[in-house]
PDB file of C-alpha atoms in Angstrom:
ATOM      1  CA  UNK A 254       0.391  -0.001   0.246  1.00  0.00           C
ATOM      2  CA  UNK A 255       1.134   3.596  -0.900  1.00  0.00           C
ATOM      3  CA  UNK A 256       0.392   7.078   0.800  1.00  0.00           C
ATOM      4  CA  UNK A 257      -0.199   9.887  -1.594  1.00  0.00           C
ATOM      5  CA  UNK A 258       2.630  12.728  -0.286  1.00  0.00           C
ATOM      6  CA  UNK A 259       2.544  14.864  -2.994  1.00  0.00           C
ATOM      7  CA  UNK A 260       0.130  15.383  -6.654  1.00  0.00           C
ATOM      8  CA  UNK A 261       2.171  17.512  -8.723  1.00  0.00           C
ATOM      9  CA  UNK A 262      -0.291  18.264 -11.458  1.00  0.00           C
ATOM     10  CA  UNK A 263       0.813  19.324 -15.138  1.00  0.00           C
ATOM     11  CA  UNK A 264      -1.070  20.416 -18.045  1.00  0.00           C
ATOM     12  CA  UNK A 265      -1.382  16.740 -19.299  1.00  0.00           C
ATOM     13  CA  UNK A 266       0.425  14.582 -17.019  1.00  0.00           C
ATOM     14  CA  UNK A 267       1.277  14.741 -13.680  1.00  0.00           C
ATOM     15  CA  UNK A 268       4.171  13.696 -10.603  1.00  0.00           C
ATOM     16  CA  UNK A 269       2.498  11.971  -7.480  1.00  0.00           C
ATOM     17  CA  UNK A 270       5.200  11.139  -4.649  1.00  0.00           C
ATOM     18  CA  UNK A 271       4.483   7.872  -3.220  1.00  0.00           C
ATOM     19  CA  UNK A 272       5.384   6.219   0.228  1.00  0.00           C
ATOM     20  CA  UNK A 273       5.539   2.168   0.761  1.00  0.00           C
ATOM     21  CA  UNK A 274       3.605   1.625   3.562  1.00  0.00           C
ATOM     22  CA  UNK A 275       5.963  -1.269   3.642  1.00  0.00           C
ATOM     23  CA  UNK A 276       9.295  -0.638   3.560  1.00  0.00           C
ATOM     24  CA  UNK A 277       9.380   3.479   3.871  1.00  0.00           C
ATOM     25  CA  UNK A 278      10.835   3.894   0.097  1.00  0.00           C
ATOM     26  CA  UNK A 279       9.837   7.167  -1.138  1.00  0.00           C
ATOM     27  CA  UNK A 280       8.849   7.042  -5.205  1.00  0.00           C
ATOM     28  CA  UNK A 281       8.177  10.077  -7.341  1.00  0.00           C
ATOM     29  CA  UNK A 282       6.360   8.554 -10.311  1.00  0.00           C
ATOM     30  CA  UNK A 283       4.799   9.239 -13.898  1.00  0.00           C
ATOM     31  CA  UNK A 284       1.035   9.308 -14.386  1.00  0.00           C
ATOM     32  CA  UNK A 285      -0.112  10.076 -17.360  1.00  0.00           C
ATOM     33  CA  UNK A 286      -3.346   8.185 -17.146  1.00  0.00           C
ATOM     34  CA  UNK A 287      -5.597  11.041 -18.567  1.00  0.00           C
ATOM     35  CA  UNK A 288      -4.058  10.759 -21.926  1.00  0.00           C
ATOM     36  CA  UNK A 289      -4.926   7.304 -22.939  1.00  0.00           C
ATOM     37  CA  UNK A 290      -7.479   6.709 -25.167  1.00  0.00           C
ATOM     38  CA  UNK A 291     -11.441   7.040 -24.177  1.00  0.00           C
ATOM     39  CA  UNK A 292     -13.021   3.844 -22.395  1.00  0.00           C
ATOM     40  CA  UNK A 293      -9.799   3.883 -20.044  1.00  0.00           C
ATOM     41  CA  UNK A 294     -10.208   4.955 -16.280  1.00  0.00           C
ATOM     42  CA  UNK A 295      -7.989   7.775 -15.145  1.00  0.00           C
ATOM     43  CA  UNK A 296      -6.141   8.419 -11.784  1.00  0.00           C
ATOM     44  CA  UNK A 297      -8.123  11.374 -10.651  1.00  0.00           C
ATOM     45  CA  UNK A 298      -9.856  10.326  -7.604  1.00  0.00           C
ATOM     46  CA  UNK A 299      -6.551  10.362  -6.281  1.00  0.00           C
ATOM     47  CA  UNK A 300      -5.551  12.533  -3.547  1.00  0.00           C
ATOM     48  CA  UNK A 301      -2.933  13.578  -1.431  1.00  0.00           C
ATOM     49  CA  UNK A 302      -3.071  12.062   1.991  1.00  0.00           C
ATOM     50  CA  UNK A 303      -5.079   9.095   0.397  1.00  0.00           C
ATOM     51  CA  UNK A 304      -3.921   5.417   0.694  1.00  0.00           C
ATOM     52  CA  UNK A 305      -3.902   3.116  -1.765  1.00  0.00           C
ATOM     53  CA  UNK A 306      -2.877   0.037  -3.900  1.00  0.00           C
ATOM     54  CA  UNK A 307      -0.276   0.783  -6.493  1.00  0.00           C
ATOM     55  CA  UNK A 308       1.806  -0.980  -9.328  1.00  0.00           C
ATOM     56  CA  UNK A 309       4.742   0.787  -9.981  1.00  0.00           C
ATOM     57  CA  UNK A 310       6.121   0.211 -13.794  1.00  0.00           C
ATOM     58  CA  UNK A 311       9.956   0.874 -14.491  1.00  0.00           C
ATOM     59  CA  UNK A 312      10.439   2.536 -17.900  1.00  0.00           C
ATOM     60  CA  UNK A 313      14.296   1.624 -19.342  1.00  0.00           C
ATOM     61  CA  UNK A 314      16.421  -0.798 -20.598  1.00  0.00           C
ATOM     62  CA  UNK A 315      17.886  -4.203 -19.513  1.00  0.00           C
ATOM     63  CA  UNK A 316      22.365  -3.886 -18.630  1.00  0.00           C
ATOM     64  CA  UNK A 317      24.131  -7.259 -19.666  1.00  0.00           C
ATOM     65  CA  UNK A 318      27.047  -6.189 -16.818  1.00  0.00           C
ATOM     66  CA  UNK A 319      26.143  -4.166 -13.974  1.00  0.00           C
ATOM     67  CA  UNK A 320      26.644  -0.518 -14.421  1.00  0.00           C
ATOM     68  CA  UNK A 321      26.788   3.132 -12.776  1.00  0.00           C
ATOM     69  CA  UNK A 322      23.250   3.202 -13.414  1.00  0.00           C
ATOM     70  CA  UNK A 323      21.643   0.158 -13.412  1.00  0.00           C
ATOM     71  CA  UNK A 324      20.193  -2.079 -10.374  1.00  0.00           C
ATOM     72  CA  UNK A 325      20.032  -5.731  -9.597  1.00  0.00           C
ATOM     73  CA  UNK A 326      16.334  -6.630  -9.629  1.00  0.00           C
ATOM     74  CA  UNK A 327      14.915  -9.989  -9.338  1.00  0.00           C
ATOM     75  CA  UNK A 328      12.980 -11.492 -10.837  1.00  0.00           C
ATOM     76  CA  UNK A 329       9.974 -12.909  -8.484  1.00  0.00           C
ATOM     77  CA  UNK A 330       6.826 -14.088 -11.288  1.00  0.00           C
ATOM     78  CA  UNK A 331       7.985 -14.092 -14.842  1.00  0.00           C
ATOM     79  CA  UNK A 332       4.427 -13.973 -15.835  1.00  0.00           C
ATOM     80  CA  UNK A 333       2.358 -10.971 -14.589  1.00  0.00           C
ATOM     81  CA  UNK A 334      -0.585  -9.864 -16.676  1.00  0.00           C
ATOM     82  CA  UNK A 335      -1.492  -6.444 -16.457  1.00  0.00           C
ATOM     83  CA  UNK A 336      -4.329  -5.488 -18.635  1.00  0.00           C
ATOM     84  CA  UNK A 337      -3.474  -7.151 -21.818  1.00  0.00           C
ATOM     85  CA  UNK A 338       0.360  -6.211 -21.048  1.00  0.00           C
ATOM     86  CA  UNK A 339       3.272  -8.589 -20.256  1.00  0.00           C
ATOM     87  CA  UNK A 340       5.484  -8.735 -16.912  1.00  0.00           C
ATOM     88  CA  UNK A 341       8.047  -9.395 -15.132  1.00  0.00           C
ATOM     89  CA  UNK A 342       7.017  -8.968 -11.172  1.00  0.00           C
ATOM     90  CA  UNK A 343      10.760  -7.162 -10.060  1.00  0.00           C
ATOM     91  CA  UNK A 344      12.257  -6.325  -6.804  1.00  0.00           C
ATOM     92  CA  UNK A 345      14.364  -4.193  -5.996  1.00  0.00           C
ATOM     93  CA  UNK A 346      15.983  -4.594  -1.775  1.00  0.00           C
ATOM     94  CA  UNK A 347      12.404  -4.652  -1.019  1.00  0.00           C
ATOM     95  CA  UNK A 348      10.396  -2.954  -3.167  1.00  0.00           C
ATOM     96  CA  UNK A 349       7.956  -4.695  -6.374  1.00  0.00           C
ATOM     97  CA  UNK A 350       8.099  -3.014  -9.512  1.00  0.00           C
ATOM     98  CA  UNK A 351       6.964  -4.324 -12.921  1.00  0.00           C
ATOM     99  CA  UNK A 352       8.880  -4.156 -16.264  1.00  0.00           C
ATOM    100  CA  UNK A 353       7.524  -4.940 -20.027  1.00  0.00           C
ATOM    101  CA  UNK A 354       8.563  -8.423 -20.921  1.00  0.00           C
ATOM    102  CA  UNK A 355       9.871  -6.935 -24.712  1.00  0.00           C
ATOM    103  CA  UNK A 356      12.702  -4.946 -22.686  1.00  0.00           C
ATOM    104  CA  UNK A 357      14.123  -8.974 -22.234  1.00  0.00           C
ATOM    105  CA  UNK A 358      14.256  -9.088 -26.008  1.00  0.00           C
ATOM    106  CA  UNK A 359      17.438 -10.360 -26.737  1.00  0.00           C
ATOM    107  CA  UNK A 360      19.079 -11.052 -23.358  1.00  0.00           C
ATOM    108  CA  UNK A 361      18.993 -14.393 -21.574  1.00  0.00           C
ATOM    109  CA  UNK A 362      16.408 -14.565 -19.026  1.00  0.00           C
ATOM    110  CA  UNK A 363      17.982 -15.370 -15.419  1.00  0.00           C
ATOM    111  CA  UNK A 364      16.490 -15.038 -11.851  1.00  0.00           C
ATOM    112  CA  UNK A 365      19.034 -11.521 -11.145  1.00  0.00           C
ATOM    113  CA  UNK A 366      19.827  -8.951 -13.662  1.00  0.00           C
ATOM    114  CA  UNK A 367      20.699  -5.290 -14.146  1.00  0.00           C
ATOM    115  CA  UNK A 368      17.958  -2.751 -15.546  1.00  0.00           C
ATOM    116  CA  UNK A 369      18.739   1.066 -16.510  1.00  0.00           C
ATOM    117  CA  UNK A 370      15.386   2.751 -15.419  1.00  0.00           C
ATOM    118  CA  UNK A 371      14.942   6.307 -16.708  1.00  0.00           C
ATOM    119  CA  UNK A 372      11.632   6.806 -14.841  1.00  0.00           C
ATOM    120  CA  UNK A 373       8.426   5.221 -12.920  1.00  0.00           C
ATOM    121  CA  UNK A 374       4.865   4.925 -14.264  1.00  0.00           C
ATOM    122  CA  UNK A 375       1.820   4.844 -12.464  1.00  0.00           C
ATOM    123  CA  UNK A 376       0.303   1.321 -14.257  1.00  0.00           C
ATOM    124  CA  UNK A 377      -2.625   0.455 -12.011  1.00  0.00           C
ATOM    125  CA  UNK A 378      -4.606   1.765  -8.443  1.00  0.00           C
ATOM    126  CA  UNK A 379      -6.433   0.064  -6.256  1.00  0.00           C
ATOM    127  CA  UNK A 380      -8.112  -2.281  -9.376  1.00  0.00           C
ATOM    128  CA  UNK A 381      -8.118   0.810 -12.162  1.00  0.00           C
ATOM    129  CA  UNK A 382      -5.579  -0.111 -14.716  1.00  0.00           C
TER     130      UNK A 382
END
């Protein structure tokens, strides 16, 4: 579960500061749910101080070796489907994130891998994708 610390509203997108109530980790996540095609719900219902069940996607690329910009991820579930998209459920330390399976194209899949991400996206809040 995550508590919303702060919502920074933009014209089309928002940045949301979240606190993981289980691990104490703070994440700044990108929310572009209001830009998704009509027919999908967005995350406008979220409020500062509210507590929500959130799924966070990492955007980036796998690295073959450890670099100063990559982190070690542990794949804990290689077959997660959210909406119609396939993901890896991964751990970074004690925190759970999701990575597109397509990002591993051309890589030998191992339990522990290196990943360089450039941003974190809010992809699901409670039961809303």
